Amino acid sequence: MRFSKLLELVKGFLSVYYKQSLIGLACVATVAIVTGTVIAINSNNTKVVAEENVESTQSIEDSETDETTTQEILEETTEATAETEIVNEDTTVTDENIRDMIESGTIEVIPIEELEVAENDTSNKDEVMGGGNIDLVDNSEEIVAQTQAQTTQAQTSEATQSQETTSSQQETTTQAPTTTETATTQASTEYSTVVKGIDVSKWQGSIDWNQVKDSGITFVMIKCGGRYTGNGGLYEDSYFRENIQGALNAGLKVGIYFFSQATTVTEAYEEASLCVDLIKDYNITYPVAFDWESASGYRVTSANLSTTALTEICETFADTVKSYGYTPMIYFNRTDWRNAVNTSVLTSKYKVWLATYYSAYYYTSTDWQYGNDRPYYSDIPYCMWQYGVTNVVNGISGYVDMDLALFDYN
């Protein structure tokens, strides 16, 4: 009897345990179906499910992390692109912002490393002073402005020079913007006189500068570079460094000219940048001139610039070099002074270099002498006159452009 009751108790206990086990397995199976997990029904089934659930959870977390990282990268890339676009927009060089920069007085030239300058000077002989339209006149047709008194003053200028410049005389050095070194210009008092000079380029070849000075030449305008009349590329005159060093060593006063073919304000700014970079290490005591010439086949001729446009081009070059401590000058022949630019605007602000050749001095062996006639034009108040081309200057083999300056510096 006791054994029967004990057996019944055991059966009951086993029945309850069996039902609970089935319920547990059913729950696990349900989870497996929901999560897509395949479960082996064995004694380690709980461990397998736990491990796979952990891996699944980690995978989900990793995926969410990847999505967050990708989103952050996209956002950072978008921000960087936007910043780059802003920088590009701010540094774009246009005619308008160059003029704004000049008017604000914050001019910085383009570093030479950023300019496309030809490695070799392949300019032709037209790309020099007087290579454009020739303005040849017979001096009998001109109004004479030279008087005997002026001639006497020119011949005795050295004796009177110290009297005309007293306490105002001083030597200064102009600090250039950070893009270049200090401009080595010597700013001394200017006085009225008449002195002889020449302008040279590679076409004069090697020059004996001591003989040039001994022949009565006081100053020289040296070509430092230019822009080609055809493709518009920039170049440095191949004899510039030899010429300027030789002239300075001989004790001559040196000015500079740049042969321009600029058709925009931007191109004039590039030309001024190259000019400033080339001359910054030398002592420039005479003006820095913008030599703009037109002729058949020149790129500037086909550009058909308005007088306003060309005037702005001249102003851009002149104001840029002026900001670096140099005295700007504009060069045209008589025809272009009267027809190509707003003459009164330029002559009121800058020194004027006029090219008008007297036939007596044009490819001859005759030189202008103190006391000879020189032209007078009320609408072109020039202070430097390119009067001819002669072969009378010692130290130069062949012909060279001849100039008179109606001023000098101590």
Coordinates of C-alpha atoms in Angstrom, one line a residue:
M1 CA 0.0 0.0 0.0
R2 CA 2.8 2.4 0.9
F3 CA 4.7 1.4 -2.2
S4 CA 1.7 2.2 -4.4
K5 CA 1.3 5.7 -3.0
L6 CA 5.0 6.3 -3.4
L7 CA 4.8 5.3 -7.0
E8 CA 1.9 7.6 -7.6
L9 CA 3.8 10.5 -6.1
V10 CA 6.8 9.8 -8.4
K11 CA 4.6 9.7 -11.5
G12 CA 2.9 12.9 -10.5
F13 CA 6.3 14.7 -10.0
L14 CA 7.6 13.4 -13.4
S15 CA 4.4 14.6 -15.1
V16 CA 4.7 18.1 -13.8
Y17 CA 8.4 18.3 -14.7
Y18 CA 7.7 17.0 -18.2
K19 CA 5.0 19.6 -18.8
Q20 CA 7.3 22.4 -17.6
S21 CA 10.1 21.2 -19.9
L22 CA 7.8 21.3 -22.9
I23 CA 6.6 24.8 -22.0
G24 CA 10.3 25.9 -21.8
L25 CA 11.2 24.4 -25.1
A26 CA 8.1 26.0 -26.7
C27 CA 9.2 29.4 -25.5
V28 CA 12.7 29.0 -26.8
A29 CA 11.3 27.8 -30.2
T30 CA 9.1 30.8 -30.3
V31 CA 12.0 33.1 -29.8
A32 CA 14.0 31.2 -32.3
I33 CA 11.2 31.6 -34.9
V34 CA 10.9 35.4 -34.2
T35 CA 14.7 36.1 -34.4
G36 CA 15.3 33.7 -37.3
T37 CA 17.7 31.6 -35.2
V38 CA 18.1 27.8 -35.8
I39 CA 18.4 26.0 -32.5
A40 CA 19.7 22.5 -31.9
I41 CA 17.7 20.8 -29.3
N42 CA 20.2 19.5 -26.9
S43 CA 21.4 19.9 -23.5
N44 CA 23.3 23.1 -24.5
N45 CA 20.4 24.8 -26.2
T46 CA 20.2 27.7 -23.8
K47 CA 23.9 28.6 -24.3
V48 CA 23.6 28.4 -28.1
V49 CA 20.6 30.8 -28.1
A50 CA 22.3 33.2 -25.8
E51 CA 25.5 33.3 -27.8
E52 CA 23.7 33.8 -31.1
N53 CA 21.5 36.5 -29.6
V54 CA 24.5 38.4 -28.3
E55 CA 26.1 38.2 -31.8
S56 CA 22.9 39.4 -33.4
T57 CA 22.7 42.3 -31.0
Q58 CA 26.3 43.2 -31.6
S59 CA 25.8 43.2 -35.3
I60 CA 22.8 45.5 -35.0
E61 CA 24.9 47.9 -32.8
D62 CA 27.8 47.8 -35.3
S63 CA 25.5 48.6 -38.1
E64 CA 24.0 51.5 -36.3
T65 CA 27.6 52.7 -35.5
D66 CA 28.6 52.5 -39.2
E67 CA 25.5 54.4 -40.2
T68 CA 26.3 57.2 -37.6
T69 CA 30.0 57.3 -38.7
T70 CA 29.0 57.5 -42.4
Q71 CA 26.6 60.3 -41.7
E72 CA 29.2 62.2 -39.7
I73 CA 31.7 61.8 -42.6
L74 CA 29.2 63.0 -45.1
E75 CA 28.4 66.0 -43.0
E76 CA 32.1 66.9 -42.6
T77 CA 32.7 66.5 -46.3
T78 CA 29.8 68.7 -47.1
E79 CA 31.1 71.4 -44.7
A80 CA 34.6 71.1 -46.1
T81 CA 33.3 71.5 -49.7
A82 CA 31.3 74.5 -48.7
E83 CA 34.3 76.1 -47.1
T84 CA 36.4 75.4 -50.2
E85 CA 33.8 77.0 -52.3
I86 CA 33.8 80.1 -50.1
V87 CA 37.6 80.3 -50.3
N88 CA 37.6 79.9 -54.0
E89 CA 34.9 82.6 -54.3
D90 CA 36.9 85.0 -52.1
T91 CA 40.2 84.6 -54.0
T92 CA 38.9 84.8 -57.6
V93 CA 40.7 87.7 -59.3
T94 CA 38.4 89.9 -61.4
D95 CA 38.8 93.4 -62.9
E96 CA 36.3 94.7 -60.4
N97 CA 38.0 93.4 -57.2
I98 CA 41.4 94.5 -58.5
R99 CA 40.1 98.0 -58.8
D100 CA 38.5 97.8 -55.4
M101 CA 41.8 96.6 -53.9
I102 CA 43.6 99.5 -55.5
E103 CA 41.1 102.0 -54.3
S104 CA 41.2 100.6 -50.8
G105 CA 45.0 100.9 -50.8
T106 CA 45.6 97.3 -49.9
I107 CA 47.5 96.2 -53.1
E108 CA 49.5 93.0 -53.1
V109 CA 51.1 91.9 -56.3
I110 CA 50.8 88.4 -57.6
P111 CA 54.0 86.3 -56.6
I112 CA 56.1 85.5 -59.7
E113 CA 55.7 81.8 -58.9
E114 CA 52.0 82.1 -59.7
L115 CA 52.5 84.0 -63.0
E116 CA 53.0 82.1 -66.2
V117 CA 56.3 83.6 -67.4
A118 CA 58.0 82.3 -70.5
E119 CA 61.3 80.6 -69.8
N120 CA 63.0 82.3 -72.8
D121 CA 62.5 85.7 -74.3
T122 CA 61.4 85.2 -77.9
S123 CA 60.1 88.7 -78.4
N124 CA 60.6 90.2 -81.8
K125 CA 62.1 93.6 -82.6
D126 CA 58.7 95.3 -82.7
E127 CA 58.1 94.6 -79.0
V128 CA 60.3 97.5 -77.9
M129 CA 59.9 101.2 -77.5
G130 CA 58.8 102.8 -80.8
G131 CA 57.8 99.4 -82.2
G132 CA 54.2 100.4 -82.6
N133 CA 52.7 103.2 -84.7
I134 CA 55.4 105.6 -85.6
D135 CA 54.6 109.3 -85.0
L136 CA 57.1 111.0 -87.3
V137 CA 57.0 114.8 -87.7
D138 CA 59.0 117.5 -89.3
N139 CA 60.1 119.8 -86.5
S140 CA 59.4 122.9 -88.6
E141 CA 55.7 122.1 -88.0
E142 CA 56.0 122.1 -84.3
I143 CA 55.5 124.9 -81.8
V144 CA 58.8 125.6 -80.1
A145 CA 58.8 125.7 -76.3
Q146 CA 62.5 125.7 -75.7
T147 CA 64.1 129.1 -74.9
Q148 CA 67.6 130.1 -74.6
A149 CA 67.1 130.6 -70.9
Q150 CA 65.9 127.0 -70.5
T151 CA 69.0 125.8 -72.4
T152 CA 71.3 127.8 -70.1
Q153 CA 69.5 126.3 -67.1
A154 CA 70.0 122.8 -68.5
Q155 CA 73.7 123.3 -69.2
T156 CA 74.3 124.7 -65.8
S157 CA 71.9 122.4 -63.9
E158 CA 74.7 120.8 -61.9
A159 CA 75.8 124.1 -60.6
T160 CA 72.3 125.2 -59.5
Q161 CA 71.1 121.8 -58.3
S162 CA 72.2 122.3 -54.7
Q163 CA 70.5 125.7 -54.6
E164 CA 67.1 124.3 -55.8
T165 CA 67.1 121.4 -53.3
T166 CA 67.8 122.3 -49.7
S167 CA 66.2 121.1 -46.5
S168 CA 63.6 119.1 -48.3
Q169 CA 66.2 116.7 -49.7
Q170 CA 66.1 113.3 -48.1
E171 CA 66.7 109.6 -48.9
T172 CA 63.9 107.2 -48.1
T173 CA 63.1 103.6 -48.5
T174 CA 59.5 102.5 -49.2
Q175 CA 58.3 99.4 -47.3
A176 CA 56.6 97.1 -49.8
P177 CA 53.7 94.8 -48.9
T178 CA 54.5 91.3 -47.5
T179 CA 54.4 89.7 -51.0
T180 CA 57.6 91.3 -52.1
E181 CA 60.8 92.6 -50.5
T182 CA 61.4 96.3 -49.8
A183 CA 61.3 98.4 -52.9
T184 CA 64.7 100.0 -53.3
T185 CA 63.6 103.4 -54.6
Q186 CA 65.4 106.5 -53.7
A187 CA 62.9 109.3 -53.2
S188 CA 64.8 112.5 -53.6
T189 CA 63.7 116.0 -54.5
E190 CA 62.7 116.5 -58.1
Y191 CA 63.7 119.7 -60.0
S192 CA 63.1 121.0 -63.5
T193 CA 65.9 120.8 -66.0
V194 CA 66.6 119.1 -69.3
V195 CA 68.8 115.9 -69.3
K196 CA 69.6 113.3 -72.0
G197 CA 68.8 109.7 -71.7
I198 CA 68.2 106.5 -73.7
D199 CA 65.9 103.5 -73.5
V200 CA 67.2 100.0 -74.1
S201 CA 66.3 96.3 -74.4
K202 CA 67.8 93.1 -75.6
W203 CA 68.1 94.5 -79.1
Q204 CA 71.0 96.7 -78.1
G205 CA 73.0 93.6 -77.1
S206 CA 75.9 94.0 -74.7
I207 CA 76.5 97.6 -73.7
D208 CA 79.6 99.4 -72.4
W209 CA 77.9 101.4 -69.8
N210 CA 80.9 103.5 -68.8
Q211 CA 81.2 104.8 -72.4
V212 CA 77.5 105.5 -72.4
K213 CA 77.8 107.7 -69.3
D214 CA 80.9 109.4 -70.8
S215 CA 78.9 110.3 -73.9
G216 CA 76.7 112.6 -71.9
I217 CA 73.8 110.3 -71.0
T218 CA 72.3 111.0 -67.6
F219 CA 69.6 108.3 -67.3
V220 CA 68.5 105.1 -68.9
M221 CA 65.0 103.5 -69.1
I222 CA 65.5 99.8 -69.2
K223 CA 63.0 97.2 -70.4
C224 CA 62.4 94.6 -67.7
G225 CA 59.8 92.5 -69.6
G226 CA 56.7 92.5 -71.6
R227 CA 53.7 90.7 -72.9
Y228 CA 53.8 89.1 -76.4
T229 CA 51.9 90.8 -79.2
G230 CA 50.6 87.5 -80.4
N231 CA 49.8 84.9 -77.8
G232 CA 49.7 87.3 -74.9
G233 CA 52.3 85.5 -72.8
L234 CA 54.5 87.2 -70.2
Y235 CA 58.3 87.3 -70.5
E236 CA 61.4 88.9 -68.9
D237 CA 63.7 90.8 -71.3
S238 CA 66.7 88.5 -71.7
Y239 CA 69.2 91.4 -71.2
F240 CA 67.3 93.1 -68.3
R241 CA 69.6 91.9 -65.5
E242 CA 72.8 92.6 -67.4
N243 CA 71.6 96.0 -68.4
I244 CA 70.4 97.2 -65.1
Q245 CA 73.5 96.0 -63.2
G246 CA 75.8 97.5 -65.8
A247 CA 74.0 100.9 -65.8
L248 CA 74.0 101.1 -62.0
N249 CA 77.6 100.2 -61.7
A250 CA 78.4 103.0 -64.2
G251 CA 76.6 105.5 -62.0
L252 CA 73.7 106.1 -64.3
K253 CA 70.2 106.9 -63.0
V254 CA 67.8 104.1 -63.9
G255 CA 64.2 103.9 -64.7
I256 CA 62.1 101.0 -66.0
Y257 CA 59.6 100.3 -68.7
F258 CA 57.3 97.3 -69.3
F259 CA 56.0 96.6 -72.8
S260 CA 52.3 96.0 -72.4
Q261 CA 49.7 94.3 -74.5
A262 CA 47.1 94.3 -71.7
T263 CA 43.5 94.2 -72.8
T264 CA 42.0 93.9 -69.3
V265 CA 42.5 95.3 -65.9
T266 CA 43.5 91.8 -64.7
E267 CA 46.3 91.6 -67.4
A268 CA 47.6 95.0 -66.4
Y269 CA 47.7 93.9 -62.8
E270 CA 49.7 90.8 -63.8
E271 CA 52.1 92.9 -65.8
A272 CA 52.6 95.3 -62.8
S273 CA 53.1 92.2 -60.6
L274 CA 55.9 90.9 -62.8
C275 CA 57.5 94.3 -63.1
V276 CA 57.6 94.9 -59.4
D277 CA 59.0 91.4 -58.8
L278 CA 61.8 91.9 -61.4
I279 CA 62.9 95.3 -60.2
K280 CA 62.5 95.0 -56.4
D281 CA 66.2 94.3 -55.7
Y282 CA 67.5 97.3 -57.6
N283 CA 67.9 101.0 -56.9
I284 CA 65.3 102.6 -59.2
T285 CA 65.7 106.4 -59.2
Y286 CA 63.7 107.3 -62.3
P287 CA 60.0 106.4 -63.1
V288 CA 58.6 103.0 -63.8
A289 CA 56.7 103.3 -67.2
F290 CA 53.7 101.5 -68.7
D291 CA 54.5 101.3 -72.4
W292 CA 51.3 100.4 -74.3
E293 CA 51.6 100.2 -78.1
S294 CA 49.3 99.3 -80.9
A295 CA 50.0 98.3 -84.5
S296 CA 48.7 96.1 -87.2
G297 CA 48.7 92.5 -86.0
Y298 CA 49.0 93.3 -82.3
R299 CA 46.6 91.6 -80.0
V300 CA 45.6 94.9 -78.5
T301 CA 44.5 96.3 -81.9
S302 CA 41.9 93.5 -82.4
A303 CA 40.6 94.1 -78.9
N304 CA 39.1 97.4 -79.9
L305 CA 39.3 98.9 -76.4
S306 CA 37.3 101.9 -75.4
T307 CA 39.0 105.0 -74.1
T308 CA 37.5 104.3 -70.7
A309 CA 38.7 100.7 -70.7
L310 CA 42.3 101.5 -71.7
T311 CA 42.4 104.4 -69.2
E312 CA 41.5 101.9 -66.4
I313 CA 44.2 99.5 -67.7
C314 CA 46.8 102.3 -67.4
E315 CA 45.6 103.3 -64.0
T316 CA 45.8 99.7 -62.7
F317 CA 49.5 99.3 -63.7
A318 CA 50.4 102.8 -62.5
D319 CA 48.6 102.6 -59.2
T320 CA 50.0 99.1 -58.5
V321 CA 53.7 100.1 -59.0
K322 CA 53.1 103.4 -57.1
S323 CA 51.9 101.4 -54.1
Y324 CA 55.3 99.8 -54.0
G325 CA 57.1 103.1 -53.8
Y326 CA 57.9 103.7 -57.5
T327 CA 57.0 106.8 -59.5
P328 CA 54.6 105.7 -62.3
M329 CA 54.8 107.0 -65.9
I330 CA 52.6 106.3 -68.9
Y331 CA 54.0 106.1 -72.5
F332 CA 52.1 106.6 -75.7
N333 CA 52.8 108.2 -79.1
R334 CA 51.0 111.4 -79.8
T335 CA 48.2 109.8 -81.7
D336 CA 47.3 107.3 -78.9
W337 CA 47.6 110.1 -76.3
R338 CA 44.9 112.0 -78.1
N339 CA 42.6 109.2 -79.3
A340 CA 43.1 106.0 -77.2
V341 CA 42.7 107.2 -73.6
N342 CA 41.2 109.9 -71.5
T343 CA 44.2 112.1 -71.7
S344 CA 43.4 114.6 -69.0
V345 CA 42.6 111.9 -66.5
L346 CA 46.0 110.2 -66.9
T347 CA 48.1 113.4 -67.3
S348 CA 46.6 114.8 -64.1
K349 CA 47.9 111.9 -62.0
Y350 CA 51.0 110.4 -63.6
K351 CA 54.2 111.4 -65.4
V352 CA 53.8 111.6 -69.2
W353 CA 56.2 110.1 -71.7
L354 CA 55.6 111.2 -75.3
A355 CA 56.9 109.5 -78.4
T356 CA 57.1 111.9 -81.3
Y357 CA 60.1 111.6 -83.6
Y358 CA 61.7 114.5 -85.3
S359 CA 62.8 113.4 -88.8
A360 CA 66.2 115.0 -88.2
Y361 CA 66.9 112.4 -85.4
Y362 CA 65.1 109.4 -86.8
Y363 CA 67.6 106.7 -87.8
T364 CA 70.3 109.3 -88.4
S365 CA 73.7 110.2 -86.9
T366 CA 72.4 113.5 -85.7
D367 CA 71.6 114.1 -82.0
W368 CA 69.5 116.7 -80.3
Q369 CA 71.6 119.4 -78.8
Y370 CA 70.9 121.7 -75.9
G371 CA 69.2 124.8 -77.4
N372 CA 67.5 122.9 -80.2
D373 CA 63.7 122.9 -80.6
R374 CA 61.4 120.5 -78.9
P375 CA 57.6 120.2 -79.3
Y376 CA 54.9 121.7 -77.2
Y377 CA 51.3 120.4 -77.0
S378 CA 48.9 122.0 -74.5
D379 CA 46.9 118.8 -74.3
I380 CA 49.9 116.5 -73.7
P381 CA 52.0 118.0 -70.8
Y382 CA 54.8 115.6 -71.2
C383 CA 57.9 115.5 -68.9
M384 CA 59.8 112.9 -71.0
W385 CA 60.2 113.0 -74.8
Q386 CA 61.3 110.2 -77.0
Y387 CA 62.6 112.2 -79.9
G388 CA 64.4 109.8 -82.2
V389 CA 66.6 106.8 -82.9
T390 CA 70.3 107.5 -83.5
N391 CA 73.7 105.8 -83.6
V392 CA 75.6 108.5 -81.8
V393 CA 75.8 107.0 -78.3
N394 CA 79.3 105.6 -77.5
G395 CA 79.3 102.1 -75.9
I396 CA 76.3 100.9 -78.0
S397 CA 76.8 99.2 -81.3
G398 CA 74.0 100.5 -83.6
Y399 CA 70.9 102.5 -83.1
V400 CA 69.2 103.3 -79.8
D401 CA 66.1 105.2 -78.8
M402 CA 66.9 108.8 -77.6
D403 CA 65.0 110.6 -74.8
L404 CA 64.9 113.9 -73.0
A405 CA 63.7 114.3 -69.4
L406 CA 62.5 117.7 -68.3
F407 CA 63.3 116.8 -64.7
D408 CA 65.9 115.2 -62.6
Y409 CA 66.5 114.0 -59.0
N410 CA 69.2 114.6 -56.5

